[in-house]
Coordinates of C-alpha atoms in Angstrom, one line a residue:
L1 CA -81.8 24.1 -6.9
D2 CA -83.1 20.7 -6.9
W3 CA -82.9 17.4 -5.5
R4 CA -80.7 14.6 -7.4
R5 CA -80.9 10.8 -6.8
D6 CA -77.1 9.5 -7.0
G7 CA -77.4 6.0 -6.1
K8 CA -78.8 5.5 -2.4
V9 CA -78.1 9.1 -1.7
T10 CA -80.3 12.4 -2.7
R11 CA -78.0 15.0 -3.1
L12 CA -79.1 18.9 -3.1
A13 CA -77.8 20.1 -6.4
F14 CA -77.2 24.3 -6.8
A15 CA -76.7 24.8 -10.6
G16 CA -74.5 27.9 -11.1
A17 CA -72.8 29.8 -13.4
A18 CA -69.8 28.3 -15.1
N19 CA -68.0 31.3 -14.4
A20 CA -69.2 31.8 -10.7
Q21 CA -66.5 33.4 -8.1
T22 CA -64.8 30.9 -6.1
T23 CA -63.6 31.3 -2.5
T24 CA -61.6 29.4 0.2
P25 CA -64.6 28.2 2.8
Q26 CA -64.1 28.3 6.3
P27 CA -65.1 24.8 8.7
D28 CA -68.3 24.7 9.6
S29 CA -69.9 26.0 6.6
L30 CA -71.9 25.1 3.4
I31 CA -69.8 24.7 0.2
K32 CA -70.7 23.5 -3.3
G33 CA -68.4 22.9 -6.2
V34 CA -69.3 25.4 -9.3
N35 CA -72.2 22.7 -10.4
S36 CA -72.4 20.4 -7.6
S37 CA -74.3 19.5 -4.6
I38 CA -74.1 21.4 -1.4
Y39 CA -72.4 19.6 1.2
Y40 CA -71.4 20.7 5.3
Y41 CA -67.7 21.3 5.3
A42 CA -66.8 20.2 8.4
P43 CA -63.9 20.8 10.8
D44 CA -62.1 17.3 10.3
G45 CA -61.6 18.6 6.8
N46 CA -64.2 16.2 5.4
R47 CA -67.6 17.3 3.2
Y48 CA -70.7 15.9 4.1
V49 CA -73.7 15.7 1.9
F50 CA -77.1 16.1 3.1
P51 CA -79.1 13.3 2.1
N52 CA -82.3 14.9 1.7
D53 CA -84.1 18.3 2.3
K54 CA -85.5 17.3 5.6
T55 CA -81.9 16.7 6.9
F56 CA -81.1 20.0 5.5
G57 CA -83.4 21.5 7.3
S58 CA -82.9 20.3 10.5
W59 CA -79.1 22.0 10.2
F60 CA -79.3 25.1 8.2
R61 CA -82.6 27.5 7.5
D62 CA -82.0 28.6 4.1
F63 CA -78.9 28.5 0.8
G64 CA -78.2 31.9 1.8
S65 CA -74.6 31.0 3.5
V66 CA -73.3 28.6 0.9
V67 CA -69.8 29.2 -0.4
T68 CA -68.6 28.1 -4.0
V69 CA -65.1 26.9 -4.2
S70 CA -63.5 25.9 -7.5
D71 CA -64.1 22.3 -8.6
E72 CA -60.6 21.3 -7.9
E73 CA -60.5 22.5 -4.2
L74 CA -63.6 20.1 -3.4
A75 CA -62.2 17.4 -5.2
K76 CA -59.3 18.0 -2.3
M77 CA -61.8 17.5 0.2
P78 CA -62.4 13.7 1.3
E79 CA -66.2 13.3 0.8
Q80 CA -67.8 10.8 3.8
P81 CA -71.3 9.5 4.2
S82 CA -73.7 11.3 6.2

């Protein structure tokens, strides 16, 4: 688990095993691909990256509710600026 600089946004990265089990997320949840950043999956069907750990901490207390989705499913969810 670390924060990575990607252009102007710092992304929360959560490395998982390549064979991690994936599931279908519910709106209003935390999601990540097999080896990707953590996103907020909104009811509008979009995913939003957390710009930093302070912002993440203002929304969620910990990473216990992160749902891993397949990279293919993640790619279908439009990424919006935070």
